[in-house]
CSV table of C-alpha atoms in Angstrom, one decimal:
chain,number,residue,atom,x,y,z
V,226,MET,CA,-44.3,-2.7,-52.9
V,227,TYR,CA,-41.0,-0.8,-52.6
V,228,ILE,CA,-42.4,1.2,-49.7
V,229,LEU,CA,-43.6,-2.0,-48.0
V,230,ARG,CA,-40.1,-3.5,-48.4
V,231,CYS,CA,-38.4,-0.4,-46.9
V,232,ILE,CA,-40.8,-0.5,-44.0
V,233,GLY,CA,-40.0,-4.1,-43.5
V,234,CYS,CA,-36.3,-3.4,-43.6
V,235,VAL,CA,-36.6,-0.7,-41.0
V,236,ALA,CA,-38.7,-2.9,-38.8
V,237,PHE,CA,-36.2,-5.7,-39.1
V,238,SER,CA,-33.3,-3.3,-38.2
V,239,VAL,CA,-35.1,-2.0,-35.2
V,240,ALA,CA,-35.9,-5.5,-34.0
V,241,GLN,CA,-32.2,-6.4,-34.4
V,242,ALA,CA,-31.2,-3.3,-32.4
V,243,ILE,CA,-33.6,-4.2,-29.6
V,244,MET,CA,-32.3,-7.8,-29.6
V,245,VAL,CA,-28.6,-6.7,-29.5
V,246,PHE,CA,-29.0,-3.8,-27.1
V,247,GLY,CA,-32.3,-3.6,-25.2
V,248,GLN,CA,-32.7,-2.0,-21.8
V,249,GLY,CA,-29.7,-3.1,-19.7
V,250,ASN,CA,-29.2,-5.7,-22.5
V,251,PRO,CA,-31.3,-8.4,-20.8
V,252,THR,CA,-31.4,-10.6,-23.9
V,253,GLY,CA,-28.6,-9.1,-26.0
V,254,LEU,CA,-25.5,-10.8,-27.3
V,255,LYS,CA,-23.0,-8.5,-25.6
V,256,PRO,CA,-22.7,-8.7,-21.8
V,257,ASN,CA,-22.8,-5.7,-19.5
V,258,ILE,CA,-19.3,-5.4,-17.9
V,259,ILE,CA,-18.5,-3.7,-14.6
V,260,LEU,CA,-14.9,-3.3,-13.5
V,261,ILE,CA,-14.6,-2.5,-9.8
V,262,ILE,CA,-11.1,-1.3,-8.7
V,263,GLY,CA,-10.1,-1.1,-5.0
V,264,ASP,CA,-7.3,1.3,-4.1
V,265,ASP,CA,-4.2,0.0,-2.3
V,266,ILE,CA,-5.6,-3.4,-1.3
V,267,SER,CA,-3.4,-6.5,-1.1
V,268,TYR,CA,-4.7,-9.8,-2.3
V,269,ASP,CA,-4.4,-11.4,1.2
V,270,ASP,CA,-6.6,-8.7,2.7
V,271,ILE,CA,-9.8,-10.1,1.2
V,272,GLY,CA,-11.7,-12.9,2.9
V,273,CYS,CA,-11.8,-15.4,0.0
V,274,TYR,CA,-7.9,-15.1,-0.3
V,275,GLY,CA,-7.5,-16.6,3.1
V,276,ASN,CA,-7.9,-13.6,5.5
V,277,SER,CA,-10.3,-14.8,8.2
V,278,LYS,CA,-10.6,-11.4,10.0
V,279,VAL,CA,-11.5,-8.9,7.3
V,280,LYS,CA,-15.3,-8.5,6.5
V,281,THR,CA,-15.8,-8.9,2.8
V,282,PRO,CA,-18.9,-11.0,2.4
V,283,HIS,CA,-20.0,-9.5,-0.9
V,284,ILE,CA,-16.7,-9.8,-2.6
V,285,ASP,CA,-16.4,-13.4,-1.2
V,286,SER,CA,-19.8,-14.2,-2.7
V,287,LEU,CA,-18.6,-13.1,-6.2
V,288,SER,CA,-15.6,-15.4,-5.8
V,289,SER,CA,-17.8,-18.3,-4.6
V,290,GLN,CA,-19.8,-18.0,-7.9
V,291,GLY,CA,-17.0,-17.1,-10.2
V,292,ILE,CA,-13.3,-17.5,-10.8
V,293,ARG,CA,-10.6,-16.4,-8.4
V,294,PHE,CA,-7.2,-15.6,-9.9
V,295,ASP,CA,-4.3,-16.4,-7.6
V,296,ASN,CA,-1.6,-15.1,-9.8
V,297,MET,CA,-2.7,-11.7,-11.1
V,298,TYR,CA,0.1,-9.1,-11.0
V,299,VAL,CA,-0.2,-5.4,-11.8
V,300,THR,CA,2.6,-3.6,-13.7
V,301,SER,CA,3.4,-1.2,-10.9
V,302,SER,CA,2.8,-0.9,-7.2
V,303,SER,CA,1.8,2.7,-7.6
V,304,CYS,CA,-1.8,3.9,-8.3
V,305,SER,CA,-1.8,5.8,-11.5
V,306,PRO,CA,0.9,3.9,-13.4
V,307,SER,CA,-0.9,0.6,-12.6
V,308,ARG,CA,-4.3,2.0,-13.7
V,309,THR,CA,-2.8,3.5,-16.9
V,310,SER,CA,-1.7,0.0,-17.8
V,311,LEU,CA,-5.2,-1.3,-17.2
V,312,LEU,CA,-6.6,1.4,-19.4
V,313,THR,CA,-4.2,1.1,-22.3
V,314,GLY,CA,-3.0,-2.5,-22.1
V,315,ARG,CA,0.6,-1.1,-22.1
V,316,TYR,CA,3.5,-1.1,-19.7
V,317,PRO,CA,4.1,2.1,-17.7
V,318,HIS,CA,7.1,3.2,-19.6
V,319,ASN,CA,5.2,2.7,-22.9
V,320,THR,CA,2.3,4.9,-21.7
V,321,GLY,CA,4.3,8.1,-21.2
V,322,ALA,CA,2.9,8.1,-17.7
V,323,ALA,CA,5.3,5.8,-15.8
V,324,GLU,CA,5.5,8.2,-12.8
V,325,LEU,CA,2.7,9.0,-10.3
V,326,HIS,CA,0.1,11.5,-11.5
V,327,GLU,CA,1.4,11.8,-15.1
V,328,PRO,CA,-1.4,12.2,-17.7
V,329,LEU,CA,-1.7,9.8,-20.6
V,330,PRO,CA,-1.0,11.2,-24.1
V,331,ALA,CA,-3.8,11.7,-26.7
V,332,HIS,CA,-2.5,9.2,-29.3
V,333,LEU,CA,-2.9,6.1,-27.2
V,334,THR,CA,-6.1,3.9,-27.3
V,335,PHE,CA,-8.1,3.4,-24.1
V,336,PHE,CA,-10.1,0.2,-24.1
V,337,PRO,CA,-13.4,1.7,-22.9
V,338,GLU,CA,-13.5,3.9,-26.1
V,339,LEU,CA,-13.3,0.8,-28.2
V,340,LEU,CA,-16.4,-0.5,-26.3
V,341,GLN,CA,-18.0,2.8,-26.8
V,342,GLN,CA,-17.4,2.6,-30.6
V,343,ALA,CA,-18.9,-0.9,-30.5
V,344,GLY,CA,-22.2,0.4,-29.1
V,345,TYR,CA,-21.5,0.3,-25.4
V,346,TYR,CA,-22.6,3.0,-22.9
V,347,THR,CA,-19.5,3.7,-20.9
V,348,ALA,CA,-19.1,5.5,-17.6
V,349,LEU,CA,-16.5,6.1,-14.9
V,350,ALA,CA,-17.3,6.9,-11.2
V,351,GLY,CA,-14.9,7.4,-8.4
V,352,LYS,CA,-11.1,7.9,-8.5
V,353,TRP,CA,-9.7,9.3,-11.7
V,354,HIS,CA,-6.2,10.5,-12.3
V,355,GLU,CA,-5.2,9.1,-15.6
V,356,GLY,CA,-5.3,12.5,-17.4
V,357,PRO,CA,-7.8,14.6,-19.3
V,358,GLU,CA,-7.5,12.7,-22.6
V,359,THR,CA,-9.1,9.7,-21.1
V,360,ALA,CA,-12.4,11.5,-20.6
V,361,ARG,CA,-13.2,10.8,-24.3
V,362,ALA,CA,-13.6,7.1,-23.4
V,363,TYR,CA,-16.7,7.7,-21.2
V,364,ASP,CA,-20.2,8.9,-21.9
V,365,ARG,CA,-20.5,10.0,-18.3
V,366,MET,CA,-17.9,10.7,-15.5
V,367,GLU,CA,-18.6,11.2,-11.8
V,368,VAL,CA,-15.3,12.0,-10.1
V,369,GLY,CA,-14.1,13.9,-7.0
V,370,ARG,CA,-15.7,14.2,-3.6
V,371,LYS,CA,-19.2,14.2,-4.9
V,372,ASN,CA,-18.6,10.5,-4.8
V,373,GLY,CA,-18.3,10.5,-1.1
V,374,GLU,CA,-15.2,9.8,1.0
V,375,GLY,CA,-14.7,6.3,-0.4
V,376,GLY,CA,-15.5,7.3,-4.0
V,377,GLU,CA,-18.6,5.0,-4.3
V,378,GLU,CA,-21.5,7.3,-3.5
V,379,ARG,CA,-22.6,7.9,-7.1
V,380,TRP,CA,-22.1,4.3,-8.3
V,381,MET,CA,-25.8,3.4,-8.0
V,382,ASP,CA,-26.9,6.5,-10.0
V,383,VAL,CA,-24.4,5.8,-12.7
V,384,LEU,CA,-25.6,2.2,-12.9
V,385,ASP,CA,-29.2,3.5,-13.2
V,386,THR,CA,-28.2,5.8,-16.1
V,387,ALA,CA,-26.4,3.1,-17.9
V,388,TYR,CA,-29.4,0.7,-17.5
V,389,ALA,CA,-31.7,3.4,-18.9
V,390,SER,CA,-29.5,4.0,-21.9
V,391,GLY,CA,-30.9,0.9,-23.5
V,392,ARG,CA,-27.4,-0.2,-24.5
V,393,PRO,CA,-25.0,-2.8,-23.1
V,394,PHE,CA,-22.8,-0.9,-20.7
V,395,PHE,CA,-19.3,-0.8,-19.3
V,396,LEU,CA,-18.7,0.8,-15.9
V,397,TRP,CA,-15.3,1.7,-14.5
V,398,LEU,CA,-16.0,1.9,-10.8
V,399,ALA,CA,-12.9,3.2,-9.0
V,400,SER,CA,-13.0,3.3,-5.2
V,401,VAL,CA,-10.8,5.5,-3.1
V,402,ASP,CA,-11.0,2.8,-0.4
V,403,ALA,CA,-8.5,1.8,1.0
V,404,HIS,CA,-6.2,4.8,0.3
V,405,ARG,CA,-4.9,6.8,3.2
V,406,PRO,CA,-6.0,9.0,5.0
V,407,TRP,CA,-8.7,6.8,6.5
V,408,SER,CA,-12.3,8.0,6.7
V,409,ALA,CA,-14.5,5.0,7.3
V,410,ASP,CA,-14.0,4.6,11.1
V,411,SER,CA,-16.6,7.2,12.2
V,412,GLN,CA,-19.1,7.1,9.3
V,413,PHE,CA,-19.4,3.5,8.4
V,414,ASN,CA,-21.0,0.5,10.2
V,415,VAL,CA,-18.7,-2.3,9.1
V,416,LEU,CA,-16.0,-1.9,11.8
V,417,HIS,CA,-13.1,-4.1,12.8
V,418,ASP,CA,-11.9,-4.5,16.4
V,419,PRO,CA,-8.1,-3.7,16.5
V,420,GLU,CA,-7.4,-6.4,19.1
V,421,ARG,CA,-9.4,-9.3,17.7
V,422,GLU,CA,-10.2,-8.6,14.0
V,423,VAL,CA,-6.9,-7.9,12.2
V,424,GLU,CA,-4.1,-10.1,10.9
V,425,ILE,CA,-0.6,-8.7,11.3
V,426,PRO,CA,1.5,-9.1,8.1
V,427,PRO,CA,5.1,-10.3,8.8
V,428,THR,CA,6.3,-6.9,7.6
V,429,LEU,CA,4.7,-5.1,10.6
V,430,LEU,CA,4.9,-5.2,14.4
V,431,GLY,CA,1.7,-6.2,16.2
V,432,ASP,CA,1.6,-3.4,18.7
V,433,GLY,CA,-1.5,-1.3,19.6
V,434,GLU,CA,-0.9,1.6,17.1
V,435,THR,CA,-0.3,-0.8,14.2
V,436,ARG,CA,-3.5,-2.8,15.1
V,437,LYS,CA,-5.5,0.4,15.1
V,438,ASP,CA,-3.9,1.4,11.7
V,439,LEU,CA,-4.8,-2.0,10.2
V,440,ALA,CA,-8.3,-1.9,11.7
V,441,SER,CA,-8.9,1.4,9.9
V,442,TYR,CA,-7.6,-0.1,6.7
V,443,TYR,CA,-9.9,-3.0,7.1
V,444,ASN,CA,-12.8,-0.7,7.7
V,445,GLU,CA,-12.2,1.0,4.3
V,446,ILE,CA,-12.2,-2.4,2.6
V,447,GLY,CA,-15.4,-3.2,4.4
V,448,ARG,CA,-17.0,0.0,3.1
V,449,LEU,CA,-15.9,-0.9,-0.5
V,450,ASP,CA,-17.4,-4.4,0.0
V,451,SER,CA,-20.7,-2.9,1.1
V,452,TYR,CA,-20.9,-1.0,-2.2
V,453,VAL,CA,-20.1,-4.1,-4.2
V,454,GLY,CA,-23.1,-5.6,-2.4
V,455,LYS,CA,-25.3,-2.7,-3.5
V,456,ILE,CA,-24.2,-3.0,-7.1
V,457,VAL,CA,-25.1,-6.7,-7.1
V,458,HIS,CA,-28.5,-6.0,-5.4
V,459,SER,CA,-29.3,-3.3,-8.0
V,460,LEU,CA,-28.4,-5.6,-10.9
V,461,ARG,CA,-30.5,-8.4,-9.4
V,462,LYS,CA,-33.5,-6.0,-8.9
V,463,LYS,CA,-33.2,-4.8,-12.6
V,464,LYS,CA,-33.1,-8.5,-13.6
V,465,ILE,CA,-29.8,-8.1,-15.4
V,466,LEU,CA,-27.4,-9.7,-13.0
V,467,ASP,CA,-27.2,-12.9,-15.1
V,468,HIS,CA,-26.3,-10.8,-18.1
V,469,THR,CA,-23.5,-8.8,-16.4
V,470,VAL,CA,-19.8,-9.5,-15.9
V,471,ILE,CA,-18.5,-8.2,-12.6
V,472,ILE,CA,-14.7,-8.0,-12.2
V,473,PHE,CA,-13.2,-7.0,-8.8
V,474,MET,CA,-9.5,-6.1,-8.5
V,475,ALA,CA,-7.1,-3.7,-6.8
V,476,ASP,CA,-4.5,-1.4,-8.3
V,477,ASN,CA,-1.6,-2.4,-5.9
V,478,GLY,CA,-0.7,-3.6,-2.5
V,479,ARG,CA,-1.7,-2.3,1.0
V,480,PRO,CA,-0.4,1.2,2.0
V,481,PHE,CA,1.9,-0.1,4.7
V,482,PRO,CA,5.7,-0.4,4.9
V,483,GLY,CA,7.1,-3.2,2.8
V,484,SER,CA,4.1,-3.4,0.5
V,485,LYS,CA,3.0,-0.4,-1.6
V,486,THR,CA,5.8,0.6,-4.1
V,487,ARG,CA,7.5,-2.8,-3.8
V,488,LEU,CA,8.1,-5.2,-6.7
V,489,GLN,CA,7.6,-8.2,-4.4
V,490,ASP,CA,4.3,-10.0,-4.3
V,491,ARG,CA,3.1,-7.9,-1.4
V,492,GLY,CA,3.2,-4.9,-3.7
V,493,LEU,CA,2.2,-6.3,-7.0
V,494,LYS,CA,0.0,-9.4,-6.5
V,495,VAL,CA,-3.6,-8.2,-6.3
V,496,PRO,CA,-7.1,-9.8,-5.8
V,497,PHE,CA,-8.8,-10.5,-9.1
V,498,ILE,CA,-12.2,-12.1,-9.3
V,499,VAL,CA,-14.5,-12.6,-12.3
V,500,TYR,CA,-18.2,-13.2,-11.9
V,501,TRP,CA,-19.8,-14.1,-15.3
V,502,PRO,CA,-22.9,-16.4,-14.9
V,503,GLN,CA,-23.4,-16.7,-18.6
V,504,ARG,CA,-20.0,-18.2,-19.2
V,505,ILE,CA,-18.8,-19.5,-15.8
V,506,GLY,CA,-20.7,-22.6,-14.9
V,507,GLN,CA,-19.1,-23.3,-11.5
V,508,THR,CA,-16.7,-21.7,-9.1
V,509,ALA,CA,-13.0,-22.2,-9.7
V,510,VAL,CA,-9.6,-21.0,-8.7
V,511,THR,CA,-6.9,-20.5,-11.4
V,512,GLU,CA,-3.2,-20.5,-11.0
V,513,ALA,CA,-2.6,-18.9,-14.4
V,514,LEU,CA,0.0,-16.1,-14.4
V,515,CYS,CA,-1.6,-12.9,-15.7
V,516,SER,CA,-0.6,-9.2,-16.0
V,517,GLY,CA,-2.4,-5.9,-15.6
V,518,VAL,CA,-1.7,-5.3,-19.3
V,519,ASP,CA,-4.0,-8.3,-20.1
V,520,VAL,CA,-7.1,-6.9,-18.4
V,521,GLY,CA,-8.2,-4.5,-21.1
V,522,PRO,CA,-7.7,-7.0,-24.0
V,523,THR,CA,-9.7,-9.6,-22.0
V,524,ILE,CA,-12.6,-7.2,-21.4
V,525,LEU,CA,-12.7,-6.4,-25.1
V,526,ASP,CA,-12.7,-10.1,-25.9
V,527,MET,CA,-15.6,-10.6,-23.6
V,528,ALA,CA,-17.5,-8.1,-25.7
V,529,SER,CA,-16.3,-9.6,-29.0
V,530,VAL,CA,-14.4,-6.3,-29.7
V,531,MET,CA,-11.0,-6.4,-31.4
V,532,PRO,CA,-8.1,-4.9,-29.3
V,533,SER,CA,-6.1,-2.0,-30.7
V,534,PRO,CA,-2.7,-2.8,-32.3
V,535,ASP,CA,-1.0,-0.6,-29.7
V,536,MET,CA,-2.0,-2.9,-26.8
V,537,GLN,CA,0.8,-5.0,-25.5
V,538,GLY,CA,-1.3,-7.3,-23.4
V,539,LYS,CA,-3.2,-10.3,-24.5
V,540,SER,CA,-6.7,-11.7,-23.7
V,541,PHE,CA,-6.9,-14.5,-21.1
V,542,LEU,CA,-10.5,-15.4,-22.1
V,543,SER,CA,-9.3,-18.9,-22.6
V,544,VAL,CA,-8.5,-19.1,-18.9
V,545,LEU,CA,-12.1,-18.0,-18.0
V,546,LYS,CA,-13.4,-20.8,-20.2
V,547,ASN,CA,-10.9,-23.4,-18.8
V,548,PRO,CA,-9.3,-22.3,-15.4
V,549,SER,CA,-6.9,-25.1,-15.5
V,550,LEU,CA,-5.0,-23.6,-18.5
V,551,SER,CA,-1.7,-21.9,-18.1
V,552,PHE,CA,-1.3,-18.4,-19.6
V,553,ARG,CA,1.9,-16.3,-19.3
V,554,ASN,CA,5.4,-17.6,-18.6
V,555,HIS,CA,6.5,-14.2,-17.3
V,556,VAL,CA,5.0,-11.0,-15.8
V,557,PHE,CA,6.9,-7.8,-15.8
V,558,SER,CA,6.7,-4.8,-13.6
V,559,GLU,CA,8.4,-1.5,-12.8
V,560,HIS,CA,8.8,1.1,-10.1
V,561,ASN,CA,9.5,4.7,-11.0
V,562,TRP,CA,8.9,8.0,-9.2
V,563,HIS,CA,6.3,7.9,-6.5
V,564,ASP,CA,7.3,10.7,-4.1
V,565,PHE,CA,10.9,9.5,-4.3
V,566,GLU,CA,13.5,8.8,-7.1
V,567,ALA,CA,13.3,5.2,-8.2
V,568,TYR,CA,14.2,2.9,-11.1
V,569,GLU,CA,13.4,-0.8,-10.5
V,570,ARG,CA,12.4,-3.5,-12.9
V,571,ALA,CA,11.2,-7.1,-12.2
V,572,VAL,CA,10.3,-10.3,-13.9
V,573,ARG,CA,8.2,-13.0,-12.1
V,574,THR,CA,7.6,-16.5,-13.1
V,575,LYS,CA,5.6,-19.1,-11.1
V,576,ASP,CA,8.8,-20.3,-9.5
V,577,TYR,CA,11.1,-17.2,-9.3
V,578,LEU,CA,11.3,-13.5,-8.9
V,579,TYR,CA,14.2,-11.4,-10.3
V,580,VAL,CA,14.5,-7.7,-9.4
V,581,TYR,CA,16.9,-5.1,-10.9
V,582,ASN,CA,17.4,-1.9,-8.9
V,583,GLY,CA,19.1,1.1,-10.8
V,584,ARG,CA,19.1,3.3,-7.6
V,585,PRO,CA,20.4,0.9,-4.9
V,586,GLN,CA,21.7,3.9,-2.9
V,587,PHE,CA,18.2,4.7,-1.7
V,588,ASP,CA,15.9,3.0,0.7
V,589,ASN,CA,12.3,2.0,-0.2
V,590,GLY,CA,10.3,2.9,2.8
V,591,GLY,CA,7.3,3.5,0.6
V,592,SER,CA,5.3,6.5,-0.6
V,593,MET,CA,4.8,9.6,1.7
V,594,ASP,CA,1.5,8.4,3.0
V,595,VAL,CA,3.2,5.1,4.1
V,596,ARG,CA,6.2,6.9,5.7
V,597,GLU,CA,3.8,9.2,7.6
V,598,SER,CA,1.7,6.3,8.9
V,599,PRO,CA,1.5,5.0,12.5
V,600,SER,CA,2.8,1.6,11.4
V,601,TYR,CA,5.9,3.1,9.9
V,602,GLY,CA,6.5,5.1,13.0
V,603,VAL,CA,6.3,2.0,15.2
V,604,LEU,CA,8.9,0.3,13.1
V,605,GLU,CA,11.2,3.3,13.0
V,606,LYS,CA,11.1,3.6,16.8
V,607,GLN,CA,12.2,0.0,17.2
V,608,LEU,CA,15.0,0.1,14.7
V,609,SER,CA,17.8,0.0,17.3
V,610,SER,CA,16.0,-2.3,19.7
V,611,GLY,CA,16.9,-5.6,18.1
V,612,LYS,CA,13.3,-6.6,18.1
V,613,LEU,CA,12.7,-6.2,14.3
V,614,SER,CA,12.9,-9.1,11.9
V,615,GLU,CA,14.9,-8.8,8.7
V,616,LEU,CA,11.7,-8.2,6.8
V,617,GLN,CA,10.6,-5.5,9.2
V,618,ARG,CA,13.9,-3.7,9.0
V,619,GLU,CA,14.1,-3.8,5.2
V,620,PRO,CA,12.2,-0.6,4.4
V,621,PHE,CA,15.0,1.4,6.2
V,622,THR,CA,17.9,-0.4,4.5
V,623,LYS,CA,20.3,1.5,2.3
V,624,PRO,CA,22.1,0.8,0.2
V,625,ARG,CA,20.0,-2.0,-1.1
V,626,PRO,CA,21.1,-4.8,-3.4
V,627,GLN,CA,21.3,-4.0,-7.1
V,628,GLU,CA,19.9,-7.4,-7.9
V,629,GLU,CA,17.5,-9.7,-6.0
V,630,PHE,CA,16.5,-13.2,-6.7
V,631,TYR,CA,13.8,-15.2,-4.8
V,632,VAL,CA,12.8,-18.8,-4.9
V,633,MET,CA,9.0,-19.3,-4.4
V,634,SER,CA,9.0,-22.9,-3.3
V,635,SER,CA,11.2,-22.2,-0.2
V,636,ASP,CA,10.6,-18.5,0.4
V,637,SER,CA,7.0,-17.4,-0.5
V,638,LEU,CA,7.5,-14.2,1.6
V,639,GLN,CA,10.5,-13.2,-0.6
V,640,ILE,CA,12.8,-12.6,2.3
V,641,ARG,CA,16.0,-14.4,1.4
V,642,ASN,CA,17.9,-12.9,-1.5
V,643,GLU,CA,19.6,-15.8,-3.4
V,644,ILE,CA,21.3,-13.7,-6.0
V,645,ASN,CA,24.8,-15.0,-4.9
V,646,ASN,CA,23.6,-18.6,-4.5
V,647,ALA,CA,25.6,-20.6,-7.0
V,648,SER,CA,22.8,-23.3,-7.0
V,649,TYR,CA,20.6,-20.8,-9.0
V,650,LYS,CA,23.2,-19.4,-11.3
V,651,ARG,CA,21.4,-20.7,-14.4
V,652,GLN,CA,18.0,-19.4,-13.4
V,653,ILE,CA,19.4,-16.0,-12.4
V,654,ARG,CA,21.2,-15.7,-15.8
V,655,GLN,CA,18.0,-16.7,-17.6
V,656,LEU,CA,15.7,-14.2,-15.9
V,657,ARG,CA,18.3,-11.4,-16.1
V,658,ARG,CA,18.4,-12.1,-19.9
V,659,VAL,CA,14.6,-12.2,-20.2
V,660,LEU,CA,14.3,-8.9,-18.3
V,661,ARG,CA,16.9,-7.2,-20.5
V,662,ARG,CA,15.2,-8.5,-23.6
V,663,TRP,CA,11.9,-7.0,-22.4
V,664,GLN,CA,13.5,-3.7,-21.7
V,665,ARG,CA,15.2,-3.7,-25.1
V,666,GLU,CA,12.1,-4.8,-27.1
V,667,THR,CA,9.6,-2.5,-25.4
V,668,GLY,CA,11.9,0.6,-25.5
V,669,ASP,CA,12.6,0.9,-21.8
V,670,THR,CA,15.5,3.2,-20.8
V,671,GLU,CA,17.3,4.1,-17.5
V,672,PRO,CA,17.8,7.9,-17.7
V,673,LYS,CA,20.8,9.4,-16.0
V,674,VAL,CA,18.6,12.1,-14.5
V,675,LEU,CA,15.3,10.8,-13.2
V,676,THR,CA,12.6,12.8,-11.4
V,677,HIS,CA,13.9,13.3,-7.9
V,678,PRO,CA,13.1,15.2,-4.7
V,679,VAL,CA,15.1,18.2,-3.6
V,680,ALA,CA,15.0,19.5,0.0
V,681,LYS,CA,13.3,22.8,0.6
V,682,PRO,CA,15.1,25.4,2.8
V,683,GLY,CA,12.1,25.5,5.3
V,684,GLY,CA,11.7,21.7,5.4
V,685,GLY,CA,10.1,19.1,3.2
V,686,PHE,CA,10.8,18.4,-0.5
V,687,SER,CA,10.0,19.6,-3.9
V,688,LYS,CA,9.8,17.5,-7.1
V,689,VAL,CA,12.3,18.1,-9.8
V,690,LYS,CA,11.3,16.7,-13.1
V,691,GLY,CA,13.7,14.4,-14.8
V,692,GLU,CA,13.6,12.3,-18.0
V,693,MET,CA,10.8,9.8,-18.2
V,694,PRO,CA,11.9,6.2,-18.7
V,695,GLY,CA,11.5,5.2,-22.4
V,696,ALA,CA,11.3,8.8,-23.6
V,697,SER,CA,14.7,8.8,-25.5
V,698,ARG,CA,13.5,5.7,-27.4
V,699,ASP,CA,10.0,7.0,-28.1
V,700,ALA,CA,8.5,4.1,-26.1
V,701,THR,CA,5.0,5.6,-26.3
V,702,HIS,CA,5.0,4.6,-30.0
V,703,ASN,CA,6.6,1.2,-29.4
V,704,ASN,CA,3.9,-1.5,-29.6
V,705,ASN,CA,6.2,-4.5,-29.1
V,706,LYS,CA,4.7,-6.9,-26.6
V,707,GLY,CA,8.1,-8.2,-25.4
V,708,PRO,CA,8.5,-11.8,-24.0
V,709,PHE,CA,5.4,-13.6,-23.0
């Protein structure tokens, strides 16, 4: 009788495991989750966000069946600091990796490893520069050029392996599209005509070189979109599409002057789309204000996994259930070393943007790949012509204001700095106070000696390491969430 009981217990446990996991989790309780991250793509360079020229039918299809977020802001308009915030749920200065290409420390928690501990198969494919410690969060990693020029070539194989694992899976699919240098023009079939199929942002001049530059950028976005379509097709063929959450987003704004490395919307506001047929009954657009630090906790919440205490972000699962709900009152962001010395901090509400610049003596023409672009060269040549608008001249301006304040209702492009406008004295004082509180509570610091470039005798620059923001206050062990 005892033996029969034990056999019965084992059979019941196996049946439970099959129900909870199962191949690709077709009937399980936990959804498969795929996070697709585009590289250097502005929110308004995706079709469903109002761009009528760019060809993104597969991303647009996800939006038409899911929820589109119109106010998702990353924590930094710089690739790796933005991604480290996604991975840890922490602000850049709290990760120890506030500067470009800095590795994350071992003591932090990475949300995929919590999914892994909860029974998920986890994998990363594509771009990876968050440091060697993060490898522990994945059962499989496919990084480097074996993923093709756009970083997507092994996505299908990784999906096949995840499906075969018999467990619910989480995939971090990180594209190199649309990071410079361009590579999609000659080897991909979704091409854009420079004269007819690009939209010229107000930060750029619409001459022939700029149009060609933008068309190449659009071609990279088109290549990424085609792989999004392949992922959806494979999930459908495996009959697990309805049991899979697909999230599409980007890490920061377009790699053009006035966008990437900027703390205005054109640098920080990114596309964010959630497709989740099991929970999202009909398409919707939400105006809820959300931050990159909230993405990891939300994904954990989708899988019914508790976040780590060191995560500063919060889950916005409630917004997915009811898109009309509000979420944050403030989002915070920072700009540190990205090829050039920088210390900027910003707080954004739905109505206003306040920016503090600790290095106003420098311009912000962007990262090196931006400064070496044809579009930058076109603007530079026209500097003395009188043909440039204030917004087009701005990347070359120095010194810059130490404080900036923008009013969304009358200046959505964030061109007119109202910091000296007495009409907004109360709002400016309030956001200045909120930003300082965030810095104080989260352990942010403004070191006297930051990482900076030094000219080489033969030309070019070398990087001289300075003190990391937050280091003197041990910010990597500070778990305070700050104002919300």
